[in-house]
Amino acid sequence: MTPTTQPAASVPSAIIAIPVRNEIERIEACLRAVDAQVGLAPGSLGLVLFLNNCTDGTDALVARLVPTLSIPVRVESEDFSGAHAGWARRRAMDSAAAWLGDAGNAGIILSTDADSRVPPNWVARNRAAIEAGADAVAGRVELDAAEAALLPPSLPARGRLEDLYDALITEAEARIDPDPHDPWPCHRTAIGATLAVTRAAYRAVGGMPEIPLGEDGAFIARLIEQGLRVRHATDVCVTISARLTGRAPGGVADTIRSRCEEPDALCDARMETFPRVVRRHLWRRQFRRLHGAGRLRTDRAWARALGIPPIEADRIAALPLGQAIAEAERASPRLAYRPIGPRQLPGQIRVARVGVAAIRLAQRVAGSARDAAGAATASGNPVTDPRGGRI
């Protein structure tokens, strides 16, 4: 490993960590976008570049670009035959954590990719979400418009349907089983191109999972299982590449290419039929209530309904809430995800629109009833239920 460091007067309070491998065509746009951040105190932002297995001249280009940036940069280089996306992202974020450690157990680690472009308010918006109480922030992504225009028309059309259905089922989830730390509007994207996490939370879960594929989603899942507060912020959005040949097997490029080659490939796992989505989140809400009341051990109806054996139910009941939910879903054959295919999307979107409208209406009615009951209690006048009796 060969580290190089720009001199810095003080330790930044936020560090962007970027793994880099053979990105000579895109790394300059990435770095210029990082350097164009606004709304930050001078000296509060730093950058870690972890170059690994670069063979296309990216390292030389980075060496020329770094002195032109206005923020302090640490560059590390390593060649490793066993390199993969999770390993590289972890090394970059570990280096950021170590840099922040120079100022104590504080600060924010942000992650993006070398082929992505962050907007000027990216760091500021992530910081605002963390200052509002989040331990971590997951942002959204959009494909580079010029590159997306070169894809087969069927692919963006499918993407629009998936985005629409995903928004509908996310709203249903957020209304049925609300998370006070991640209220609607929110999303469910978990991608390394736009992550932010406090150094304390990063260390609490053991860092970025060092796995070849899906390290970003596994990291967010680990945070949630440990009871940490994750905000899926809709106002944080990063532009990512729509290329068909990527650097990480199983990454965005592979997903785009496979959907070009197999138009009927299944959607993401969480995109189940709408009735199944509703059942899943009604179950989670009930499970959460049982856990909060300490009744998971005494009320075994939940385990029988999910097909979970008693011994496994005992183990799950003893876990903290986030872990208990995750383990119950893994253990139950009835909670296995059953994703739909693209041909099912239009029909499920119609069902979801009706279903979400019904959920909204039911919640407005329930809210009005609570408000009326509260007003009556405050005034000392009982409210009459139109079916007879008093509320």
CSV table of C-alpha atoms in Angstrom, one decimal:
chain,number,residue,atom,x,y,z
A,1,MET,CA,0.0,0.0,0.0
A,2,THR,CA,1.3,3.4,-0.9
A,3,PRO,CA,-0.5,6.3,0.9
A,4,THR,CA,-0.1,9.9,-0.1
A,5,THR,CA,-1.5,12.8,1.9
A,6,GLN,CA,-2.2,16.5,1.3
A,7,PRO,CA,-1.3,18.6,4.3
A,8,ALA,CA,-4.3,19.8,6.3
A,9,ALA,CA,-4.6,22.4,9.0
A,10,SER,CA,-7.2,20.4,10.9
A,11,VAL,CA,-9.1,17.1,10.9
A,12,PRO,CA,-12.3,17.4,8.8
A,13,SER,CA,-15.6,16.4,10.4
A,14,ALA,CA,-16.8,14.6,7.3
A,15,ILE,CA,-14.8,12.3,5.0
A,16,ILE,CA,-15.9,11.0,1.6
A,17,ALA,CA,-14.6,7.6,0.9
A,18,ILE,CA,-14.3,6.4,-2.7
A,19,PRO,CA,-13.0,3.0,-3.9
A,20,VAL,CA,-11.4,3.5,-7.4
A,21,ARG,CA,-10.5,0.9,-10.0
A,22,ASN,CA,-9.8,1.7,-13.7
A,23,GLU,CA,-11.9,4.9,-13.9
A,24,ILE,CA,-9.8,7.0,-16.1
A,25,GLU,CA,-12.8,8.2,-18.1
A,26,ARG,CA,-15.0,9.2,-15.2
A,27,ILE,CA,-12.8,10.0,-12.2
A,28,GLU,CA,-12.2,13.6,-13.0
A,29,ALA,CA,-16.0,14.4,-13.2
A,30,CYS,CA,-16.4,12.5,-9.9
A,31,LEU,CA,-13.7,14.5,-8.1
A,32,ARG,CA,-14.8,17.9,-9.5
A,33,ALA,CA,-18.3,17.2,-8.2
A,34,VAL,CA,-16.9,16.3,-4.8
A,35,ASP,CA,-14.8,19.4,-4.7
A,36,ALA,CA,-17.9,21.6,-5.6
A,37,GLN,CA,-19.8,21.0,-2.3
A,38,VAL,CA,-21.5,24.0,-0.9
A,39,GLY,CA,-23.0,24.9,2.5
A,40,LEU,CA,-20.1,23.5,4.5
A,41,ALA,CA,-17.7,25.2,6.9
A,42,PRO,CA,-14.2,25.7,5.5
A,43,GLY,CA,-11.9,22.7,6.3
A,44,SER,CA,-14.8,20.5,7.4
A,45,LEU,CA,-14.6,18.1,4.4
A,46,GLY,CA,-12.0,15.6,3.4
A,47,LEU,CA,-11.6,12.9,0.8
A,48,VAL,CA,-10.1,9.4,0.8
A,49,LEU,CA,-9.4,7.7,-2.5
A,50,PHE,CA,-8.6,4.0,-2.3
A,51,LEU,CA,-7.1,3.0,-5.7
A,52,ASN,CA,-6.9,-0.7,-6.2
A,53,ASN,CA,-5.7,-2.8,-9.1
A,54,CYS,CA,-5.6,0.2,-11.5
A,55,THR,CA,-4.1,-0.6,-14.9
A,56,ASP,CA,-5.5,2.1,-17.2
A,57,GLY,CA,-3.6,5.1,-15.9
A,58,THR,CA,-6.2,6.2,-13.3
A,59,ASP,CA,-3.5,6.4,-10.7
A,60,ALA,CA,-1.5,8.9,-12.7
A,61,LEU,CA,-4.5,11.0,-13.5
A,62,VAL,CA,-5.5,11.1,-9.8
A,63,ALA,CA,-2.0,12.2,-9.0
A,64,ARG,CA,-2.4,15.1,-11.4
A,65,LEU,CA,-5.9,16.0,-10.2
A,66,VAL,CA,-5.4,15.9,-6.4
A,67,PRO,CA,-3.3,19.0,-6.2
A,68,THR,CA,-6.0,21.0,-8.0
A,69,LEU,CA,-8.7,20.2,-5.4
A,70,SER,CA,-9.6,22.6,-2.6
A,71,ILE,CA,-10.2,19.9,0.0
A,72,PRO,CA,-7.6,17.7,1.8
A,73,VAL,CA,-7.2,14.3,0.1
A,74,ARG,CA,-5.6,11.1,1.2
A,75,VAL,CA,-4.8,8.6,-1.6
A,76,GLU,CA,-4.0,5.0,-0.9
A,77,SER,CA,-3.0,2.4,-3.5
A,78,GLU,CA,-3.0,-1.4,-3.3
A,79,ASP,CA,-2.9,-4.3,-5.7
A,80,PHE,CA,-4.6,-7.4,-4.5
A,81,SER,CA,-5.6,-10.4,-6.5
A,82,GLY,CA,-8.6,-11.2,-4.3
A,83,ALA,CA,-10.1,-7.6,-4.6
A,84,HIS,CA,-13.8,-7.2,-4.8
A,85,ALA,CA,-16.4,-4.4,-4.2
A,86,GLY,CA,-17.0,-5.0,-0.5
A,87,TRP,CA,-13.3,-5.3,0.2
A,88,ALA,CA,-12.5,-2.0,-1.6
A,89,ARG,CA,-15.3,-0.1,-0.1
A,90,ARG,CA,-14.4,-1.3,3.4
A,91,ARG,CA,-10.8,-0.3,3.0
A,92,ALA,CA,-11.8,3.2,1.8
A,93,MET,CA,-14.3,3.7,4.7
A,94,ASP,CA,-11.9,2.2,7.3
A,95,SER,CA,-9.4,4.8,6.2
A,96,ALA,CA,-12.0,7.6,6.5
A,97,ALA,CA,-12.9,6.3,10.0
A,98,ALA,CA,-9.2,6.3,11.0
A,99,TRP,CA,-8.8,9.9,9.7
A,100,LEU,CA,-11.8,11.0,11.8
A,101,GLY,CA,-10.4,9.1,14.7
A,102,ASP,CA,-7.7,11.7,14.9
A,103,ALA,CA,-10.3,14.0,16.4
A,104,GLY,CA,-12.0,11.5,18.6
A,105,ASN,CA,-15.1,9.3,18.1
A,106,ALA,CA,-17.0,11.8,16.0
A,107,GLY,CA,-17.7,12.8,12.5
A,108,ILE,CA,-19.4,11.4,9.4
A,109,ILE,CA,-18.2,8.9,6.8
A,110,LEU,CA,-19.7,9.3,3.3
A,111,SER,CA,-19.5,6.8,0.5
A,112,THR,CA,-19.8,7.2,-3.3
A,113,ASP,CA,-18.4,5.6,-6.4
A,114,ALA,CA,-15.7,6.7,-8.8
A,115,ASP,CA,-18.1,6.7,-11.8
A,116,SER,CA,-20.8,8.7,-10.0
A,117,ARG,CA,-21.4,12.5,-9.7
A,118,VAL,CA,-22.7,13.9,-6.4
A,119,PRO,CA,-24.7,17.2,-6.4
A,120,PRO,CA,-23.3,20.3,-4.8
A,121,ASN,CA,-25.5,19.9,-1.7
A,122,TRP,CA,-24.9,16.2,-1.2
A,123,VAL,CA,-22.7,16.4,1.9
A,124,ALA,CA,-24.8,19.2,3.4
A,125,ARG,CA,-28.1,17.3,3.0
A,126,ASN,CA,-26.6,14.1,4.4
A,127,ARG,CA,-25.2,16.1,7.4
A,128,ALA,CA,-28.6,17.8,7.9
A,129,ALA,CA,-30.3,14.3,8.1
A,130,ILE,CA,-27.7,13.1,10.7
A,131,GLU,CA,-28.0,16.3,12.7
A,132,ALA,CA,-31.8,15.7,12.7
A,133,GLY,CA,-31.2,12.4,14.5
A,134,ALA,CA,-30.2,9.8,11.9
A,135,ASP,CA,-27.2,7.5,12.5
A,136,ALA,CA,-27.0,6.8,8.8
A,137,VAL,CA,-28.5,8.1,5.5
A,138,ALA,CA,-29.2,6.2,2.4
A,139,GLY,CA,-29.8,8.3,-0.7
A,140,ARG,CA,-31.4,7.7,-4.1
A,141,VAL,CA,-29.7,7.3,-7.5
A,142,GLU,CA,-30.6,8.3,-11.0
A,143,LEU,CA,-28.9,7.0,-14.2
A,144,ASP,CA,-26.8,9.4,-16.2
A,145,ALA,CA,-29.3,10.8,-18.8
A,146,ALA,CA,-26.9,10.7,-21.8
A,147,GLU,CA,-25.9,7.1,-21.1
A,148,ALA,CA,-29.4,6.0,-20.3
A,149,ALA,CA,-30.6,7.4,-23.7
A,150,LEU,CA,-28.4,4.8,-25.4
A,151,LEU,CA,-30.1,1.8,-23.7
A,152,PRO,CA,-32.9,-0.2,-25.3
A,153,PRO,CA,-36.2,1.8,-24.8
A,154,SER,CA,-37.7,-1.2,-23.0
A,155,LEU,CA,-35.2,-0.8,-20.2
A,156,PRO,CA,-36.1,2.7,-19.1
A,157,ALA,CA,-39.8,1.9,-19.5
A,158,ARG,CA,-39.4,-1.0,-17.1
A,159,GLY,CA,-37.4,1.2,-14.8
A,160,ARG,CA,-40.2,3.7,-14.6
A,161,LEU,CA,-42.8,1.0,-13.7
A,162,GLU,CA,-40.5,-0.4,-11.1
A,163,ASP,CA,-39.9,3.1,-9.6
A,164,LEU,CA,-43.7,3.7,-9.5
A,165,TYR,CA,-44.5,0.4,-7.9
A,166,ASP,CA,-41.6,0.7,-5.4
A,167,ALA,CA,-42.9,4.1,-4.3
A,168,LEU,CA,-46.4,2.7,-3.8
A,169,ILE,CA,-45.2,-0.3,-1.7
A,170,THR,CA,-42.8,1.9,0.3
A,171,GLU,CA,-45.7,4.2,1.2
A,172,ALA,CA,-47.8,1.3,2.2
A,173,GLU,CA,-45.0,0.0,4.4
A,174,ALA,CA,-44.4,3.4,5.9
A,175,ARG,CA,-48.0,3.9,6.8
A,176,ILE,CA,-48.7,0.3,8.0
A,177,ASP,CA,-45.6,-0.1,10.1
A,178,PRO,CA,-44.1,3.4,10.5
A,179,ASP,CA,-40.6,4.1,11.6
A,180,PRO,CA,-40.5,7.4,13.5
A,181,HIS,CA,-36.9,7.9,12.4
A,182,ASP,CA,-37.7,7.2,8.7
A,183,PRO,CA,-41.1,8.7,8.1
A,184,TRP,CA,-42.9,8.9,4.7
A,185,PRO,CA,-41.9,10.2,2.2
A,186,CYS,CA,-38.9,7.9,2.0
A,187,HIS,CA,-37.5,5.2,-0.2
A,188,ARG,CA,-35.8,1.8,0.1
A,189,THR,CA,-32.6,2.2,-2.0
A,190,ALA,CA,-29.4,1.0,-0.4
A,191,ILE,CA,-26.4,1.6,-2.7
A,192,GLY,CA,-22.8,2.4,-2.1
A,193,ALA,CA,-23.0,5.4,-4.5
A,194,THR,CA,-24.7,7.4,-1.7
A,195,LEU,CA,-24.3,6.4,1.9
A,196,ALA,CA,-23.5,8.4,5.0
A,197,VAL,CA,-22.9,7.1,8.5
A,198,THR,CA,-21.6,8.5,11.7
A,199,ARG,CA,-18.2,7.1,12.7
A,200,ALA,CA,-19.7,5.8,15.9
A,201,ALA,CA,-22.4,3.9,14.1
A,202,TYR,CA,-19.9,2.5,11.5
A,203,ARG,CA,-17.8,1.2,14.3
A,204,ALA,CA,-20.8,-0.1,16.3
A,205,VAL,CA,-21.7,-2.6,13.5
A,206,GLY,CA,-18.2,-3.6,12.7
A,207,GLY,CA,-17.8,-1.6,9.5
A,208,MET,CA,-18.7,-2.3,5.9
A,209,PRO,CA,-19.3,-6.0,5.4
A,210,GLU,CA,-16.4,-7.4,3.4
A,211,ILE,CA,-18.4,-9.5,0.9
A,212,PRO,CA,-18.1,-9.6,-2.9
A,213,LEU,CA,-21.6,-8.5,-3.7
A,214,GLY,CA,-24.3,-6.5,-2.0
A,215,GLU,CA,-22.1,-5.0,0.7
A,216,ASP,CA,-24.1,-1.8,0.7
A,217,GLY,CA,-27.5,-3.4,1.2
A,218,ALA,CA,-26.0,-5.7,3.9
A,219,PHE,CA,-24.5,-2.7,5.7
A,220,ILE,CA,-27.9,-0.9,5.9
A,221,ALA,CA,-29.5,-4.1,7.0
A,222,ARG,CA,-26.9,-4.5,9.7
A,223,LEU,CA,-27.5,-1.0,11.0
A,224,ILE,CA,-31.3,-1.6,11.2
A,225,GLU,CA,-30.9,-4.9,12.9
A,226,GLN,CA,-28.7,-3.3,15.5
A,227,GLY,CA,-31.4,-0.7,16.2
A,228,LEU,CA,-29.6,2.2,14.7
A,229,ARG,CA,-31.6,5.0,13.0
A,230,VAL,CA,-31.4,4.9,9.2
A,231,ARG,CA,-33.0,7.7,7.2
A,232,HIS,CA,-33.8,6.9,3.5
A,233,ALA,CA,-33.7,10.5,2.4
A,234,THR,CA,-35.6,11.5,-0.8
A,235,ASP,CA,-33.7,14.8,-1.1
A,236,VAL,CA,-30.3,13.0,-1.4
A,237,CYS,CA,-29.8,11.9,-5.0
A,238,VAL,CA,-26.6,10.9,-6.9
A,239,THR,CA,-26.1,10.4,-10.7
A,240,ILE,CA,-24.7,7.0,-11.5
A,241,SER,CA,-23.4,5.5,-14.7
A,242,ALA,CA,-25.6,3.6,-17.1
A,243,ARG,CA,-22.8,1.7,-18.7
A,244,LEU,CA,-23.1,-2.0,-19.5
A,245,THR,CA,-19.6,-2.9,-18.5
A,246,GLY,CA,-18.8,-2.2,-14.8
A,247,ARG,CA,-15.9,-2.8,-12.4
A,248,ALA,CA,-17.8,-4.8,-9.8
A,249,PRO,CA,-19.4,-8.1,-10.6
A,250,GLY,CA,-23.1,-8.0,-9.8
A,251,GLY,CA,-23.2,-4.2,-9.6
A,252,VAL,CA,-25.4,-1.7,-11.4
A,253,ALA,CA,-23.7,-2.4,-14.8
A,254,ASP,CA,-24.3,-6.1,-14.6
A,255,THR,CA,-27.9,-5.5,-13.6
A,256,ILE,CA,-28.5,-3.2,-16.5
A,257,ARG,CA,-26.9,-5.6,-19.0
A,258,SER,CA,-28.7,-8.7,-17.6
A,259,ARG,CA,-32.0,-6.9,-18.0
A,260,CYS,CA,-31.1,-6.0,-21.6
A,261,GLU,CA,-30.4,-9.7,-22.2
A,262,GLU,CA,-33.3,-11.0,-20.2
A,263,PRO,CA,-36.2,-8.6,-20.3
A,264,ASP,CA,-38.4,-10.9,-18.2
A,265,ALA,CA,-35.9,-11.2,-15.3
A,266,LEU,CA,-37.6,-10.9,-11.9
A,267,CYS,CA,-37.8,-7.6,-10.1
A,268,ASP,CA,-36.0,-6.9,-6.8
A,269,ALA,CA,-37.0,-9.2,-4.0
A,270,ARG,CA,-39.1,-6.7,-2.1
A,271,MET,CA,-41.4,-6.2,-5.1
A,272,GLU,CA,-43.9,-8.8,-4.3
A,273,THR,CA,-47.6,-8.7,-5.1
A,274,PHE,CA,-49.4,-5.9,-3.2
A,275,PRO,CA,-51.5,-8.1,-1.0
A,276,ARG,CA,-48.3,-10.0,0.1
A,277,VAL,CA,-46.6,-6.7,0.8
A,278,VAL,CA,-49.5,-5.6,3.0
A,279,ARG,CA,-49.5,-8.9,4.9
A,280,ARG,CA,-45.7,-8.7,5.5
A,281,HIS,CA,-45.9,-5.3,7.0
A,282,LEU,CA,-49.0,-6.0,9.1
A,283,TRP,CA,-47.1,-8.9,10.5
A,284,ARG,CA,-44.1,-6.7,11.2
A,285,ARG,CA,-46.3,-4.2,13.0
A,286,GLN,CA,-47.8,-6.9,15.2
A,287,PHE,CA,-44.4,-8.5,15.8
A,288,ARG,CA,-43.1,-5.1,16.9
A,289,ARG,CA,-45.9,-4.6,19.3
A,290,LEU,CA,-45.5,-8.1,20.8
A,291,HIS,CA,-41.8,-7.5,21.2
A,292,GLY,CA,-42.3,-4.1,22.9
A,293,ALA,CA,-44.8,-5.7,25.3
A,294,GLY,CA,-42.4,-8.5,26.1
A,295,ARG,CA,-44.9,-11.1,24.9
A,296,LEU,CA,-42.9,-12.9,22.2
A,297,ARG,CA,-42.1,-15.7,24.7
A,298,THR,CA,-45.5,-16.1,26.1
A,299,ASP,CA,-47.7,-15.6,23.0
A,300,ARG,CA,-46.5,-18.2,20.6
A,301,ALA,CA,-49.3,-17.7,18.0
A,302,TRP,CA,-46.9,-15.6,16.0
A,303,ALA,CA,-44.4,-18.5,15.7
A,304,ARG,CA,-47.1,-21.0,14.8
A,305,ALA,CA,-48.5,-18.7,12.2
A,306,LEU,CA,-45.1,-18.3,10.6
A,307,GLY,CA,-44.1,-22.0,10.8
A,308,ILE,CA,-41.2,-21.4,13.1
A,309,PRO,CA,-40.3,-24.3,15.5
A,310,PRO,CA,-40.4,-23.6,19.3
A,311,ILE,CA,-36.7,-23.8,19.8
A,312,GLU,CA,-36.0,-21.3,17.1
A,313,ALA,CA,-38.9,-19.1,18.4
A,314,ASP,CA,-37.2,-19.0,21.8
A,315,ARG,CA,-33.9,-17.8,20.2
A,316,ILE,CA,-35.7,-15.1,18.2
A,317,ALA,CA,-37.7,-13.9,21.1
A,318,ALA,CA,-34.5,-13.1,23.1
A,319,LEU,CA,-33.0,-10.9,20.4
A,320,PRO,CA,-33.2,-7.1,20.1
A,321,LEU,CA,-36.1,-6.0,17.9
A,322,GLY,CA,-34.2,-5.4,14.7
A,323,GLN,CA,-32.4,-8.7,14.8
A,324,ALA,CA,-35.6,-10.5,15.9
A,325,ILE,CA,-37.5,-9.2,12.9
A,326,ALA,CA,-34.7,-10.2,10.5
A,327,GLU,CA,-34.2,-13.6,12.0
A,328,ALA,CA,-38.0,-14.3,12.0
A,329,GLU,CA,-38.1,-13.5,8.3
A,330,ARG,CA,-35.2,-15.7,7.6
A,331,ALA,CA,-36.6,-18.6,9.6
A,332,SER,CA,-40.1,-18.5,8.3
A,333,PRO,CA,-40.9,-20.3,5.1
A,334,ARG,CA,-44.0,-18.2,4.9
A,335,LEU,CA,-42.1,-15.0,4.8
A,336,ALA,CA,-39.7,-15.9,2.0
A,337,TYR,CA,-39.7,-13.2,-0.6
A,338,ARG,CA,-41.5,-13.9,-3.9
A,339,PRO,CA,-40.7,-11.2,-6.3
A,340,ILE,CA,-42.9,-10.5,-9.3
A,341,GLY,CA,-41.9,-10.2,-12.9
A,342,PRO,CA,-42.0,-7.1,-15.1
A,343,ARG,CA,-45.2,-8.3,-16.9
A,344,GLN,CA,-47.0,-8.2,-13.5
A,345,LEU,CA,-46.1,-4.6,-12.8
A,346,PRO,CA,-48.9,-2.8,-14.5
A,347,GLY,CA,-51.6,-4.9,-12.8
A,348,GLN,CA,-49.9,-4.7,-9.4
A,349,ILE,CA,-49.6,-0.9,-9.8
A,350,ARG,CA,-53.3,-0.7,-10.3
A,351,VAL,CA,-54.0,-2.8,-7.2
A,352,ALA,CA,-51.4,-0.8,-5.2
A,353,ARG,CA,-53.0,2.5,-6.2
A,354,VAL,CA,-56.3,1.4,-4.9
A,355,GLY,CA,-54.8,-0.2,-1.8
A,356,VAL,CA,-52.7,2.8,-0.8
A,357,ALA,CA,-55.6,5.2,-1.3
A,358,ALA,CA,-57.6,3.0,1.1
A,359,ILE,CA,-54.8,3.0,3.6
A,360,ARG,CA,-54.6,6.8,3.5
A,361,LEU,CA,-58.3,7.1,3.9
A,362,ALA,CA,-58.4,4.7,6.8
A,363,GLN,CA,-55.7,6.7,8.5
A,364,ARG,CA,-57.4,10.0,8.0
A,365,VAL,CA,-60.6,8.6,9.5
A,366,ALA,CA,-58.7,7.2,12.4
A,367,GLY,CA,-56.9,10.4,12.9
A,368,SER,CA,-60.1,12.4,12.9
A,369,ALA,CA,-61.7,10.1,15.4
A,370,ARG,CA,-58.6,10.5,17.7
A,371,ASP,CA,-58.7,14.2,17.4
A,372,ALA,CA,-62.5,14.3,18.2
A,373,ALA,CA,-62.0,12.1,21.2
A,374,GLY,CA,-59.1,14.2,22.4
A,375,ALA,CA,-61.1,17.4,22.0
A,376,ALA,CA,-64.1,15.8,23.9
A,377,THR,CA,-61.8,14.7,26.7
A,378,ALA,CA,-60.4,18.2,27.0
A,379,SER,CA,-63.8,19.8,27.1
A,380,GLY,CA,-65.4,17.2,29.3
A,381,ASN,CA,-68.1,16.4,26.8
A,382,PRO,CA,-68.5,12.7,25.6
A,383,VAL,CA,-68.5,12.0,21.8
A,384,THR,CA,-71.4,9.8,20.6
A,385,ASP,CA,-70.5,7.0,18.2
A,386,PRO,CA,-73.1,7.0,15.4
A,387,ARG,CA,-73.5,3.3,15.9
A,388,GLY,CA,-74.6,3.9,19.5
A,389,GLY,CA,-72.7,4.4,22.7
A,390,ARG,CA,-69.9,6.8,23.5
A,391,ILE,CA,-66.3,7.1,22.5
